[in-house]
Coordinates of C-alpha atoms in Angstrom, one line a residue:
M1 CA -18.5 -20.6 8.5
V2 CA -16.5 -17.6 9.6
T3 CA -17.7 -16.1 12.9
D4 CA -17.8 -12.3 13.3
Y5 CA -16.4 -11.7 16.8
R6 CA -16.4 -7.9 16.8
E7 CA -19.5 -7.4 18.9
A8 CA -18.4 -10.0 21.5
A9 CA -14.9 -8.5 21.4
E10 CA -16.2 -5.1 22.5
Q11 CA -17.4 -6.6 25.8
S12 CA -14.8 -9.4 26.2
K13 CA -12.8 -9.3 29.5
A14 CA -10.0 -11.4 28.0
W15 CA -6.8 -9.3 28.6
P16 CA -5.8 -8.9 24.9
F17 CA -9.1 -7.2 24.2
E18 CA -8.8 -5.1 27.3
E19 CA -5.4 -4.0 26.0
A20 CA -6.7 -3.5 22.5
R21 CA -9.5 -1.2 23.8
K22 CA -6.9 1.1 25.2
L23 CA -5.9 1.7 21.5
L24 CA -9.5 2.6 20.6
K25 CA -9.1 5.6 22.9
R26 CA -5.8 6.7 21.5
Y27 CA -7.2 8.5 18.4
R28 CA -10.4 10.4 18.5
G29 CA -12.6 11.6 15.6
E30 CA -15.6 13.9 15.6
R31 CA -17.4 14.3 18.9
G32 CA -14.6 12.3 20.6
A33 CA -15.6 9.0 18.9
S34 CA -12.9 6.4 18.5
A35 CA -11.1 6.8 15.1
P36 CA -8.3 5.0 13.2
K37 CA -4.8 6.3 13.1
T38 CA -4.5 8.7 10.1
G39 CA -1.8 10.4 8.2
P40 CA -1.5 14.1 7.1
D41 CA -3.9 13.5 4.1
G42 CA -6.4 11.6 6.2
E43 CA -5.2 8.2 5.0
I44 CA -5.6 5.3 7.5
L45 CA -2.2 4.3 8.9
P46 CA -1.4 1.0 10.6
M47 CA -1.5 0.9 14.4
L48 CA 2.2 0.4 15.3
F49 CA 3.2 -2.3 17.8
E50 CA 6.8 -2.7 18.9
T51 CA 8.9 -5.2 20.7
G52 CA 12.6 -4.6 21.6
Y53 CA 15.6 -7.0 21.5
G54 CA 19.1 -6.6 22.9
P55 CA 21.4 -8.5 20.5
S56 CA 24.2 -8.9 23.0
G57 CA 22.8 -12.4 23.5
L58 CA 20.6 -15.0 21.8
P59 CA 16.8 -14.8 21.7
H60 CA 15.2 -16.8 24.6
I61 CA 11.9 -17.6 26.2
G62 CA 11.5 -14.0 27.3
T63 CA 11.7 -12.9 23.7
F64 CA 9.1 -15.4 22.7
N65 CA 6.9 -14.2 25.6
E66 CA 7.0 -10.6 24.6
V67 CA 6.4 -11.1 20.9
L68 CA 3.7 -13.6 21.5
R69 CA 1.7 -11.5 23.9
T70 CA 2.1 -8.4 21.7
T71 CA 0.9 -10.4 18.7
M72 CA -2.2 -11.4 20.7
V73 CA -3.0 -7.8 21.4
R74 CA -2.4 -6.9 17.8
H75 CA -4.9 -9.6 16.6
A76 CA -7.4 -8.5 19.2
Y77 CA -7.2 -4.9 17.9
E78 CA -7.7 -6.2 14.3
T79 CA -10.8 -8.1 15.5
L80 CA -12.2 -5.1 17.2
T81 CA -11.6 -2.6 14.4
G82 CA -10.7 -4.2 11.1
Y83 CA -7.9 -1.6 10.8
P84 CA -4.4 -2.4 9.6
T85 CA -1.5 -3.0 12.0
R86 CA 2.3 -3.4 12.0
L87 CA 4.6 -5.1 14.4
I88 CA 8.3 -4.0 14.6
A89 CA 10.9 -6.2 16.1
F90 CA 13.5 -3.6 17.0
S91 CA 17.1 -4.6 17.7
D92 CA 19.2 -2.2 19.9
D93 CA 22.3 -3.2 17.9
M94 CA 24.0 0.2 18.2
D95 CA 24.4 -0.3 22.0
G96 CA 27.9 -0.5 23.3
F97 CA 29.4 -4.0 23.8
R98 CA 29.7 -4.1 27.6
K99 CA 30.5 -7.6 28.6
V100 CA 31.9 -10.7 26.8
P101 CA 29.3 -13.5 27.0
T102 CA 30.6 -16.8 28.5
N103 CA 28.8 -19.0 26.0
V104 CA 30.5 -17.9 22.8
P105 CA 33.9 -18.7 21.2
N106 CA 36.9 -16.3 20.7
Q107 CA 36.6 -14.6 24.1
D108 CA 40.0 -12.8 23.8
M109 CA 39.1 -11.4 20.4
L110 CA 35.8 -10.1 21.7
A111 CA 37.4 -8.5 24.7
E112 CA 39.4 -6.3 22.3
H113 CA 36.2 -4.8 21.0
L114 CA 34.5 -3.9 24.3
H115 CA 32.6 -0.5 24.2
K116 CA 32.1 -0.5 20.5
P117 CA 28.6 -0.6 19.0
L118 CA 27.5 -4.2 18.7
T119 CA 27.4 -3.8 14.9
Q120 CA 31.2 -3.0 15.0
V121 CA 32.1 -6.1 17.0
P122 CA 33.3 -9.1 14.8
D123 CA 31.2 -12.2 14.9
P124 CA 32.9 -14.7 17.1
F125 CA 31.3 -17.5 15.1
G126 CA 32.8 -16.2 11.9
K127 CA 29.6 -16.4 9.9
F128 CA 28.3 -12.7 9.8
E129 CA 29.8 -9.3 9.4
S130 CA 29.3 -8.5 13.1
F131 CA 28.3 -10.0 16.4
A132 CA 25.0 -8.0 16.2
A133 CA 24.4 -9.3 12.6
H134 CA 24.8 -12.9 13.9
N135 CA 22.4 -12.4 16.8
N136 CA 19.9 -10.4 14.6
A137 CA 19.9 -13.3 12.2
M138 CA 19.2 -15.7 15.1
L139 CA 16.3 -13.4 16.2
R140 CA 14.7 -13.5 12.7
E141 CA 15.2 -17.2 12.4
F142 CA 13.7 -17.6 15.9
L143 CA 10.6 -15.5 15.1
D144 CA 10.2 -17.1 11.7
R145 CA 10.3 -20.5 13.3
F146 CA 7.2 -19.7 15.3
G147 CA 5.4 -18.0 12.4
F148 CA 5.3 -14.5 13.8
E149 CA 4.4 -11.7 11.4
Y150 CA 6.8 -8.8 12.0
E151 CA 9.2 -6.3 10.4
F152 CA 12.8 -6.4 11.6
M153 CA 14.4 -3.0 12.3
S154 CA 18.0 -2.3 13.2
S155 CA 18.9 0.6 15.5
T156 CA 22.2 1.1 13.7
E157 CA 20.5 1.3 10.3
Q158 CA 17.9 3.8 11.6
Y159 CA 20.6 6.0 13.1
Q160 CA 22.9 5.9 10.1
S161 CA 20.2 6.4 7.5
G162 CA 19.1 9.6 9.1
R163 CA 15.7 8.3 10.0
F164 CA 16.2 9.5 13.6
D165 CA 17.8 12.8 12.7
P166 CA 14.8 15.1 13.1
T167 CA 14.1 13.7 16.6
L168 CA 17.8 13.8 17.5
K169 CA 17.7 17.6 16.8
L170 CA 14.7 17.8 19.1
V171 CA 16.7 16.0 21.8
L172 CA 19.4 18.7 21.5
Q173 CA 16.9 21.5 21.4
R174 CA 15.3 20.3 24.6
Y175 CA 18.4 19.0 26.2
G176 CA 17.9 21.0 29.4
Q177 CA 14.4 19.7 29.8
I178 CA 15.5 16.1 29.3
M179 CA 18.4 16.6 31.8
D180 CA 15.8 17.9 34.3
I181 CA 13.9 14.6 34.0
M182 CA 16.9 12.3 34.1
L183 CA 19.2 13.8 36.8
P184 CA 16.8 13.3 39.7
T185 CA 16.7 9.6 38.9
L186 CA 20.5 9.2 39.2
G187 CA 23.0 9.1 42.1
K188 CA 25.3 12.1 42.8
E189 CA 28.4 10.5 41.1
R190 CA 26.4 9.6 38.0
Q191 CA 24.8 13.0 37.8
A192 CA 28.3 14.6 37.4
T193 CA 29.1 12.6 34.2
Y194 CA 25.6 11.9 32.7
S195 CA 24.7 12.8 29.2
P196 CA 21.6 11.7 27.2
V197 CA 23.9 11.7 24.1
L198 CA 26.6 9.1 23.7
P199 CA 29.0 10.2 20.9
I200 CA 30.9 7.6 18.9
S201 CA 34.6 8.2 19.5
P202 CA 36.5 9.3 16.3
K203 CA 39.6 7.7 17.8
T204 CA 38.5 4.3 19.1
G205 CA 35.0 3.8 17.7
H206 CA 33.8 3.4 21.3
V207 CA 30.3 4.5 22.5
L208 CA 31.4 7.2 24.9
Q209 CA 29.7 8.0 28.2
V210 CA 31.0 11.6 28.7
P211 CA 29.4 15.0 29.4
V212 CA 28.3 16.7 26.2
E213 CA 27.8 20.4 25.4
V214 CA 25.3 21.3 22.7
I215 CA 26.9 23.8 20.2
D216 CA 24.2 23.9 17.5
A217 CA 21.1 21.9 18.0
E218 CA 19.7 22.4 14.4
A219 CA 23.0 21.3 12.9
G220 CA 23.4 18.4 15.3
M221 CA 26.8 19.7 16.6
V222 CA 28.1 18.9 20.1
R223 CA 31.4 19.3 22.0
F224 CA 33.0 16.7 24.4
E225 CA 36.3 15.4 25.6
D226 CA 37.8 12.2 24.2
D227 CA 41.0 11.0 25.9
G228 CA 42.1 14.5 26.7
D229 CA 41.2 16.1 23.4
V230 CA 38.2 18.5 22.9
I231 CA 36.2 17.2 20.0
E232 CA 33.4 18.9 18.1
Q233 CA 31.3 16.4 16.3
N234 CA 28.0 16.0 14.5
I235 CA 25.7 13.5 16.2
L236 CA 23.4 13.0 13.2
S237 CA 23.4 10.0 10.8
G238 CA 25.3 7.7 13.2
G239 CA 27.7 10.1 14.9
A240 CA 26.2 9.2 18.3
K241 CA 23.4 7.2 19.9
L242 CA 21.3 8.0 23.0
Q243 CA 21.3 6.7 26.5
W244 CA 18.7 4.0 26.6
K245 CA 15.8 5.7 28.4
V246 CA 16.1 8.7 26.2
D247 CA 16.7 6.4 23.2
W248 CA 13.4 4.6 24.0
A249 CA 11.5 7.8 24.1
M250 CA 13.2 9.1 20.9
R251 CA 12.3 5.8 19.1
W252 CA 8.6 6.0 20.2
T253 CA 8.6 9.6 18.9
A254 CA 10.4 9.0 15.6
L255 CA 8.6 5.8 14.6
G256 CA 5.2 6.8 16.0
V257 CA 4.9 3.7 18.3
D258 CA 1.4 3.1 19.6
Y259 CA 1.8 0.0 21.7
E260 CA 4.7 -1.6 23.6
M261 CA 4.6 -3.9 26.6
Y262 CA 7.4 -4.5 29.0
G263 CA 8.3 -6.3 32.3
K264 CA 7.6 -5.1 35.8
D265 CA 11.3 -4.5 36.3
L266 CA 11.1 -1.6 33.7
T267 CA 8.1 0.1 35.3
D268 CA 10.2 3.1 36.5
S269 CA 12.1 3.3 33.2
G270 CA 8.8 3.4 31.3
I271 CA 7.6 6.3 33.4
V272 CA 10.8 8.3 32.8
S273 CA 10.8 7.5 29.0
G274 CA 7.2 8.5 28.8
K275 CA 8.0 12.0 30.3
I276 CA 10.8 12.4 27.8
A277 CA 8.5 11.4 24.9
K278 CA 6.1 14.2 26.0
V279 CA 9.0 16.7 26.0
L280 CA 9.7 15.5 22.4
G281 CA 6.1 16.2 21.4
A282 CA 4.9 12.6 21.4
R283 CA 2.7 10.3 23.6
K284 CA 3.9 7.3 25.5
P285 CA 2.6 4.1 23.8
E286 CA -0.1 2.1 25.4
G287 CA 1.1 -1.1 26.9
L288 CA 0.9 -3.9 29.5
I289 CA 3.3 -4.2 32.3
Y290 CA 3.7 -7.9 32.8
E291 CA 5.1 -9.9 35.7
L292 CA 8.3 -11.9 35.4
F293 CA 8.6 -15.6 35.5
L294 CA 9.8 -17.4 38.6
D295 CA 11.7 -20.7 39.0
A296 CA 10.6 -23.8 40.9
K297 CA 11.6 -22.1 44.3
G298 CA 9.6 -19.0 43.5
E299 CA 12.8 -17.0 42.8
K300 CA 13.2 -14.6 39.9
I301 CA 14.7 -16.2 36.9
S302 CA 18.1 -14.8 35.9
K303 CA 20.6 -15.6 33.2
S304 CA 23.5 -15.5 35.6
K305 CA 21.9 -18.1 37.9
G306 CA 20.9 -20.3 35.0
N307 CA 17.7 -21.1 36.8
G308 CA 15.4 -20.6 33.8
L309 CA 13.7 -23.0 31.4
S310 CA 14.7 -22.8 27.7
I311 CA 12.2 -23.1 24.8
E312 CA 14.1 -26.2 23.7
E313 CA 13.5 -27.8 27.1
W314 CA 9.8 -27.0 26.9
L315 CA 9.5 -28.3 23.4
R316 CA 11.2 -31.6 24.4
Y317 CA 8.1 -32.5 26.4
G318 CA 5.3 -30.1 25.2
S319 CA 4.3 -28.4 22.0
E320 CA 4.8 -24.8 21.0
N321 CA 1.0 -24.3 21.3
S322 CA 1.1 -25.6 24.9
L323 CA 3.8 -23.1 25.7
A324 CA 1.8 -20.2 24.1
F325 CA -1.2 -21.4 26.1
Y326 CA 0.8 -21.2 29.4
I327 CA 2.3 -17.8 28.5
Y328 CA -1.1 -16.3 27.6
R329 CA -2.7 -16.8 31.0
E330 CA -2.6 -14.1 33.7
P331 CA 0.3 -11.9 32.4
K332 CA 0.0 -9.6 35.4
S333 CA 0.6 -12.5 37.8
A334 CA 4.0 -14.0 38.5
K335 CA 4.1 -17.6 37.3
Q336 CA 6.6 -20.3 37.9
L337 CA 8.3 -21.6 34.7
H338 CA 10.0 -25.0 35.2
M339 CA 9.7 -28.5 34.0
G340 CA 7.0 -29.4 36.5
V341 CA 4.4 -27.1 34.9
I342 CA 4.6 -28.6 31.4
P343 CA 2.4 -31.7 31.8
K344 CA -0.5 -29.7 33.2
A345 CA -0.1 -27.0 30.5
V346 CA -0.2 -29.7 27.8
D347 CA -3.3 -31.4 29.3
E348 CA -5.2 -28.1 29.8
Y349 CA -4.3 -26.9 26.3
F350 CA -6.0 -29.9 24.7
Q351 CA -9.0 -29.6 27.1
F352 CA -9.5 -25.9 26.4
R353 CA -9.1 -26.6 22.6
A354 CA -11.8 -29.2 22.7
N355 CA -14.1 -26.9 24.7
W356 CA -13.6 -24.0 22.2
H357 CA -15.6 -25.7 19.5
E358 CA -18.7 -26.0 21.7
Q359 CA -18.6 -22.4 23.0
E360 CA -20.5 -19.3 22.0
A361 CA -18.6 -16.4 20.6
D362 CA -18.2 -14.5 23.9
K363 CA -16.9 -17.7 25.7
R364 CA -14.5 -18.4 22.8
L365 CA -12.9 -15.0 23.2
G366 CA -12.2 -15.8 26.9
N367 CA -10.7 -19.1 26.0
A368 CA -6.8 -19.0 25.9
V369 CA -6.6 -21.2 22.8
H370 CA -8.6 -18.6 20.8
H371 CA -5.6 -16.3 21.2
V372 CA -3.0 -19.0 20.7
H373 CA -4.5 -19.8 17.3
N374 CA -5.9 -16.3 16.4
G375 CA -9.4 -17.7 16.2
D376 CA -8.4 -20.5 13.9
V377 CA -8.5 -23.4 16.4
P378 CA -7.8 -26.9 15.0
T379 CA -10.6 -29.4 15.2
D380 CA -8.5 -32.5 15.7
T381 CA -7.6 -33.4 19.3

């Protein structure tokens, strides 16, 4: 028998439902009642969820964490409303290649391509057309492995296809307002050279960080200096990309993103990008600001320290479901992530799974395994 959880979901204090209820307030119908997202002809549009990925490195446990938690909110919204949803896994693959990773081959070759868009850097493994294409493929393989439902989207493809062009014109038209938001967040030295627009050099193919003068916003024309020469260039259809906080706001605007969560370390960036989105005529997405994982000593996990725990290490001793169970719980509280937490997570996962089958609907929705399995909890223990 299929249980209808909608009534219980409306009152549930489980965090995915609390997040999903934010989306109920995002669109209003007659007399202020909650309404679905609709298009120009009144057609119901999917609520758009987004997660971001930086393809300068391989997907990791943080990637899993963000996509998993976003998926849990997505499912909660579907339970509450029955309305359609989409999840975009967005790759920032037009970002400039800033640093050669230490864990890949052909280091010298890669060093020759610093500052180019990641989609213009050759694949050091020799398997794909670019380093970004390699890491994007790893992302899709990673997400497919865990059964996530998503649509992959490439920043380079969106810029070059012209999908972002109308919003890029808006950025140029409201350039002064965006600068007024950004400059107070920067140091004096950075203020002197900052530009929201990063042209692609016609000489070197590099993503340039130089001051830019807007010539014709509607046509997308700007002027800048490139190695001593004054260049006039069209930024549309891949002629430039945006600085990341402005890029984030532009993407929210152009794609119509409704929900995106991010880590506590990006709190200030999210506020700034939200202000820019408003200037562009859009609303900042709803979202959860989650705490970061800590190591066994209670210190922040960082790639450079190598003090994190990989998914492969977890899966050596525990299941994917036990990892999802651990990640689900208390996203706004900092949690330690190390080998020592695995046995307890595995035991509690099976305990909560057994309990779920004996619980009433409201209790089930507060049980972590309900969200791990999207309500289809296995009966075998």
